[in-house]
mmCIF file of C-alpha atoms in Angstrom:
data_model
loop_
_atom_site.group_PDB
_atom_site.id
_atom_site.type_symbol
_atom_site.label_atom_id
_atom_site.label_comp_id
_atom_site.label_asym_id
_atom_site.label_seq_id
_atom_site.Cartn_x
_atom_site.Cartn_y
_atom_site.Cartn_z
ATOM 1 C CA MET A 3 -17.999 5.941 -31.951
ATOM 2 C CA PRO A 4 -19.173 2.586 -30.227
ATOM 3 C CA ARG A 5 -19.087 2.662 -26.367
ATOM 4 C CA LEU A 6 -16.308 0.516 -24.683
ATOM 5 C CA LYS A 7 -17.381 -2.428 -22.812
ATOM 6 C CA PRO A 8 -16.976 -2.084 -18.850
ATOM 7 C CA GLU A 9 -13.932 -4.200 -19.017
ATOM 8 C CA ALA A 10 -12.053 -2.311 -21.806
ATOM 9 C CA ARG A 11 -13.075 0.924 -20.201
ATOM 10 C CA ALA A 12 -11.656 -0.021 -16.801
ATOM 11 C CA GLU A 13 -8.362 -1.014 -18.718
ATOM 12 C CA LYS A 14 -8.250 2.084 -20.492
ATOM 13 C CA GLU A 15 -8.752 4.185 -17.366
ATOM 14 C CA GLU A 16 -6.081 2.190 -15.476
ATOM 15 C CA GLN A 17 -3.726 2.796 -18.549
ATOM 16 C CA ARG A 18 -4.410 6.371 -18.488
ATOM 17 C CA LYS A 19 -3.755 6.595 -14.509
ATOM 18 C CA THR A 20 -0.403 4.760 -15.045
ATOM 19 C CA GLN A 21 0.319 7.361 -17.711
ATOM 20 C CA ILE A 22 -0.324 10.303 -15.384
ATOM 21 C CA ILE A 23 1.597 8.839 -12.389
ATOM 22 C CA LYS A 24 4.672 7.938 -14.601
ATOM 23 C CA SER A 25 4.396 11.679 -15.594
ATOM 24 C CA ALA A 26 4.141 12.807 -12.005
ATOM 25 C CA TYR A 27 7.145 10.710 -11.052
ATOM 26 C CA GLU A 28 9.263 12.232 -13.852
ATOM 27 C CA VAL A 29 8.243 15.678 -13.024
ATOM 28 C CA ILE A 30 8.784 15.294 -9.280
ATOM 29 C CA SER A 31 12.078 13.792 -9.846
ATOM 30 C CA ALA A 32 13.265 16.629 -11.818
ATOM 31 C CA LYS A 33 11.559 19.781 -9.881
ATOM 32 C CA GLY A 34 10.907 18.243 -6.327
ATOM 33 C CA TYR A 35 7.629 18.010 -4.542
ATOM 34 C CA ASN A 36 6.914 21.782 -4.085
ATOM 35 C CA ASN A 37 8.030 23.079 -7.278
ATOM 36 C CA PHE A 38 5.571 21.506 -9.871
ATOM 37 C CA THR A 39 1.863 22.245 -11.040
ATOM 38 C CA LEU A 40 -0.756 19.787 -12.567
ATOM 39 C CA ASP A 41 -0.001 21.732 -15.721
ATOM 40 C CA ASP A 42 3.439 20.409 -15.605
ATOM 41 C CA ILE A 43 2.257 16.680 -15.198
ATOM 42 C CA ALA A 44 -0.433 17.213 -17.832
ATOM 43 C CA LYS A 45 2.162 18.450 -20.415
ATOM 44 C CA ASN A 46 4.722 15.746 -19.559
ATOM 45 C CA ALA A 47 1.965 13.349 -20.073
ATOM 46 C CA GLY A 48 0.747 14.817 -23.295
ATOM 47 C CA LEU A 49 -2.679 15.426 -21.795
ATOM 48 C CA SER A 50 -4.955 18.535 -20.908
ATOM 49 C CA LYS A 51 -5.113 19.522 -17.041
ATOM 50 C CA GLY A 52 -8.857 18.609 -17.541
ATOM 51 C CA GLY A 53 -7.895 15.058 -18.870
ATOM 52 C CA VAL A 54 -5.591 14.848 -15.821
ATOM 53 C CA LEU A 55 -8.453 16.079 -13.181
ATOM 54 C CA HIS A 56 -10.801 13.433 -14.834
ATOM 55 C CA TYR A 57 -8.786 10.800 -13.221
ATOM 56 C CA PHE A 58 -7.512 12.455 -10.192
ATOM 57 C CA LYS A 59 -9.500 15.150 -8.244
ATOM 58 C CA SER A 60 -6.348 17.148 -7.196
ATOM 59 C CA LYS A 61 -2.518 17.323 -7.267
ATOM 60 C CA GLU A 62 -2.547 15.857 -3.654
ATOM 61 C CA ASP A 63 -4.505 12.845 -4.876
ATOM 62 C CA ILE A 64 -1.901 12.197 -7.429
ATOM 63 C CA LEU A 65 0.971 12.453 -5.118
ATOM 64 C CA ILE A 66 -0.786 10.080 -2.567
ATOM 65 C CA TYR A 67 -1.454 7.564 -5.308
ATOM 66 C CA LEU A 68 2.268 7.896 -6.579
ATOM 67 C CA LEU A 69 3.572 7.259 -2.806
ATOM 68 C CA GLU A 70 1.416 4.239 -2.534
ATOM 69 C CA GLN A 71 2.680 2.853 -5.956
ATOM 70 C CA ILE A 72 6.400 3.463 -4.949
ATOM 71 C CA TYR A 73 6.070 1.494 -1.761
ATOM 72 C CA ILE A 74 3.957 -1.276 -3.440
ATOM 73 C CA ILE A 75 6.811 -1.608 -6.059
ATOM 74 C CA ILE A 76 9.523 -1.931 -3.113
ATOM 75 C CA LYS A 77 7.202 -4.528 -1.259
ATOM 76 C CA LYS A 78 6.729 -6.525 -4.507
ATOM 77 C CA ASN A 79 10.669 -6.588 -5.089
ATOM 78 C CA ILE A 80 10.960 -7.779 -1.409
ATOM 79 C CA ASN A 81 8.424 -10.694 -1.511
ATOM 80 C CA LYS A 82 9.635 -11.603 -5.113
ATOM 81 C CA ARG A 83 13.147 -12.395 -3.793
ATOM 82 C CA ALA A 84 12.365 -13.199 -0.098
ATOM 83 C CA TYR A 85 9.924 -15.873 -0.862
ATOM 84 C CA LYS A 86 12.227 -17.812 -3.387
ATOM 85 C CA TYR A 87 13.944 -19.000 -0.220
ATOM 86 C CA ARG A 88 12.970 -21.418 2.674
ATOM 87 C CA THR A 89 15.578 -20.514 5.264
ATOM 88 C CA PRO A 90 15.282 -17.340 7.416
ATOM 89 C CA GLU A 91 18.848 -16.311 6.807
ATOM 90 C CA ARG A 92 18.556 -16.510 3.079
ATOM 91 C CA ARG A 93 15.213 -14.789 3.187
ATOM 92 C CA MET A 94 16.723 -11.885 5.214
ATOM 93 C CA ARG A 95 19.472 -11.488 2.834
ATOM 94 C CA ALA A 96 17.040 -11.411 0.009
ATOM 95 C CA ILE A 97 15.136 -8.689 1.636
ATOM 96 C CA VAL A 98 18.386 -6.647 2.052
ATOM 97 C CA ILE A 99 19.071 -7.088 -1.595
ATOM 98 C CA ALA A 100 15.526 -6.015 -2.599
ATOM 99 C CA PHE A 101 16.000 -2.567 -1.129
ATOM 100 C CA ILE A 102 19.537 -2.265 -2.714
ATOM 101 C CA VAL A 103 18.103 -3.566 -6.148
ATOM 102 C CA THR A 104 15.243 -1.202 -6.154
ATOM 103 C CA ALA A 105 17.768 1.812 -5.552
ATOM 104 C CA LYS A 106 19.904 0.724 -8.421
ATOM 105 C CA ARG A 107 17.067 0.102 -10.678
ATOM 106 C CA HIS A 108 14.952 3.102 -9.856
ATOM 107 C CA PRO A 109 17.339 5.498 -7.969
ATOM 108 C CA ALA A 110 14.751 8.406 -8.156
ATOM 109 C CA PHE A 111 12.286 6.145 -6.016
ATOM 110 C CA TYR A 112 14.102 7.221 -2.850
ATOM 111 C CA THR A 113 14.702 10.785 -3.540
ATOM 112 C CA VAL A 114 11.120 11.066 -4.107
ATOM 113 C CA LEU A 115 10.307 9.291 -0.810
ATOM 114 C CA VAL A 116 12.401 11.865 0.833
ATOM 115 C CA ASP A 117 10.562 14.442 -0.817
ATOM 116 C CA PHE A 118 7.103 13.057 0.477
ATOM 117 C CA TRP A 119 8.663 12.423 4.122
ATOM 118 C CA ALA A 120 9.380 16.078 4.310
ATOM 119 C CA GLN A 121 5.465 16.625 4.114
ATOM 120 C CA ILE A 122 4.736 14.526 6.868
ATOM 121 C CA PRO A 123 4.580 17.099 9.720
ATOM 122 C CA ILE A 124 2.204 19.271 7.719
ATOM 123 C CA ASN A 125 0.112 16.606 5.513
ATOM 124 C CA GLU A 126 -1.954 14.067 7.490
ATOM 125 C CA ARG A 127 -2.682 12.103 4.611
ATOM 126 C CA VAL A 128 0.929 11.560 3.477
ATOM 127 C CA LYS A 129 1.760 10.758 7.237
ATOM 128 C CA HIS A 130 -1.109 8.029 7.229
ATOM 129 C CA ILE A 131 -0.185 6.709 3.898
ATOM 130 C CA ASN A 132 3.464 6.445 4.671
ATOM 131 C CA THR A 133 2.888 5.036 8.230
ATOM 132 C CA ASP A 134 0.615 2.525 6.988
ATOM 133 C CA ILE A 135 2.957 1.160 3.961
ATOM 134 C CA TYR A 136 6.185 1.610 5.753
ATOM 135 C CA ASN A 137 4.674 -0.742 8.811
ATOM 136 C CA GLN A 138 3.692 -3.175 6.002
ATOM 137 C CA LEU A 139 7.325 -3.360 4.777
ATOM 138 C CA CYS A 140 8.577 -3.792 8.375
ATOM 139 C CA GLY A 141 5.853 -6.379 8.782
ATOM 140 C CA GLU A 142 7.457 -8.565 6.008
ATOM 141 C CA VAL A 143 10.853 -8.306 8.128
ATOM 142 C CA VAL A 144 8.967 -9.298 11.240
ATOM 143 C CA LYS A 145 7.728 -12.575 9.524
ATOM 144 C CA VAL A 146 11.216 -13.648 8.760
ATOM 145 C CA ILE A 147 12.654 -12.564 12.081
ATOM 146 C CA GLU A 148 9.884 -14.662 13.790
ATOM 147 C CA ASP A 149 10.344 -17.510 11.704
ATOM 148 C CA GLY A 150 13.966 -17.634 12.406
ATOM 149 C CA ILE A 151 13.197 -17.339 16.333
ATOM 150 C CA SER A 152 10.799 -20.258 16.111
ATOM 151 C CA GLN A 153 13.378 -22.548 14.230
ATOM 152 C CA GLY A 154 16.094 -21.520 16.776
ATOM 153 C CA VAL A 155 18.489 -19.865 14.010
ATOM 154 C CA PHE A 156 17.783 -16.450 15.585
ATOM 155 C CA LYS A 157 17.933 -15.329 19.159
ATOM 156 C CA PRO A 158 14.914 -14.157 20.946
ATOM 157 C CA VAL A 159 14.455 -10.436 20.183
ATOM 158 C CA ASP A 160 11.687 -7.894 19.769
ATOM 159 C CA ALA A 161 10.949 -8.595 16.202
ATOM 160 C CA GLY A 162 8.816 -5.459 15.497
ATOM 161 C CA LEU A 163 11.852 -3.116 16.845
ATOM 162 C CA ALA A 164 14.473 -5.238 15.197
ATOM 163 C CA ALA A 165 12.493 -4.949 11.859
ATOM 164 C CA HIS A 166 12.232 -1.199 12.204
ATOM 165 C CA ALA A 167 15.939 -0.876 12.808
ATOM 166 C CA ILE A 168 16.582 -3.230 9.925
ATOM 167 C CA VAL A 169 14.435 -1.415 7.254
ATOM 168 C CA ALA A 170 15.581 2.163 8.710
ATOM 169 C CA MET A 171 19.132 1.048 8.168
ATOM 170 C CA VAL A 172 18.650 -0.446 4.709
ATOM 171 C CA MET A 173 16.531 2.366 3.300
ATOM 172 C CA ASN A 174 19.008 5.063 4.555
ATOM 173 C CA VAL A 175 21.933 3.240 2.944
ATOM 174 C CA ALA A 176 20.004 3.327 -0.301
ATOM 175 C CA ILE A 177 18.817 6.689 0.120
ATOM 176 C CA GLN A 178 22.335 7.968 0.761
ATOM 177 C CA TRP A 179 23.526 6.232 -2.264
ATOM 178 C CA THR A 180 20.988 7.667 -4.643
ATOM 179 C CA PHE A 181 22.031 11.268 -3.449
ATOM 180 C CA ASN A 182 25.587 10.577 -4.269
ATOM 181 C CA GLN A 183 26.500 7.300 -6.128
ATOM 182 C CA GLN A 184 30.156 7.998 -5.659
ATOM 183 C CA LEU A 185 29.883 8.223 -1.886
ATOM 184 C CA TYR A 186 30.544 4.148 -1.605
ATOM 185 C CA ASN A 187 29.904 0.963 -3.307
ATOM 186 C CA ILE A 188 26.456 0.135 -2.313
ATOM 187 C CA ASP A 189 26.951 -3.808 -2.992
ATOM 188 C CA HIS A 190 29.784 -3.596 -0.513
ATOM 189 C CA LEU A 191 27.801 -1.747 1.913
ATOM 190 C CA ALA A 192 24.993 -4.027 1.567
ATOM 191 C CA LYS A 193 27.154 -6.945 2.557
ATOM 192 C CA THR A 194 28.234 -5.063 5.623
ATOM 193 C CA CYS A 195 24.687 -4.351 6.394
ATOM 194 C CA MET A 196 23.930 -7.971 6.108
ATOM 195 C CA LYS A 197 26.719 -8.993 8.385
ATOM 196 C CA MET A 198 25.587 -6.549 11.122
ATOM 197 C CA ILE A 199 22.052 -7.939 10.817
ATOM 198 C CA MET A 200 23.134 -11.488 11.063
ATOM 199 C CA THR A 201 25.471 -10.796 13.801
ATOM 200 C CA PHE A 202 22.747 -9.174 15.997
ATOM 201 C CA LEU A 203 20.165 -11.966 14.959
ATOM 202 C CA GLU A 204 22.291 -15.033 15.431
ATOM 203 C CA GLU A 205 24.650 -13.883 18.191
ATOM 204 C CA LYS A 206 23.068 -16.288 20.895
ATOM 205 C CA ALA A 207 21.189 -18.583 18.676
ATOM 206 C CA LYS A 208 24.130 -20.744 17.666
#
């Protein structure tokens, strides 16, 4: 059998890693963070345990990579929507919508994240990755707030603290909805969140 060229080999490896991560996501969604094994992931992916370990050294490596990928998708959704617009108000609205759309399209994302967060007190790698990427999400909100302040449409606030409060609020709305989708109309609540955010940011700017 002819050897694959480096580019083709790299592409195949990336496809296999994606297959494994997708399998891990499905398994964790069904069983929870602490209730599955590498064998479960391998079986769900249609691979051997050795095949999985060829691409990831341990179960923890798979979980860390999955955590990173979930946050990356959320961040991409934020950027894709927010940077369609020029005004800070519309960009902030787009960010809120991005969190909600992620919950509606991938409801298990947030339930899996909650499983990961439960590991933070006992797992330094999860704590480090979560803190780093969560801060990146907040950083996107900081940019919008600072832009609004510089344009005079938002009042002067501590952009970092405000961004963390906004992300925490909107993510919690999404999380609670994924736990119980009959709890409230998520679109209506997203509008309420947006009104609260804009009331706070614009209160003294106009």
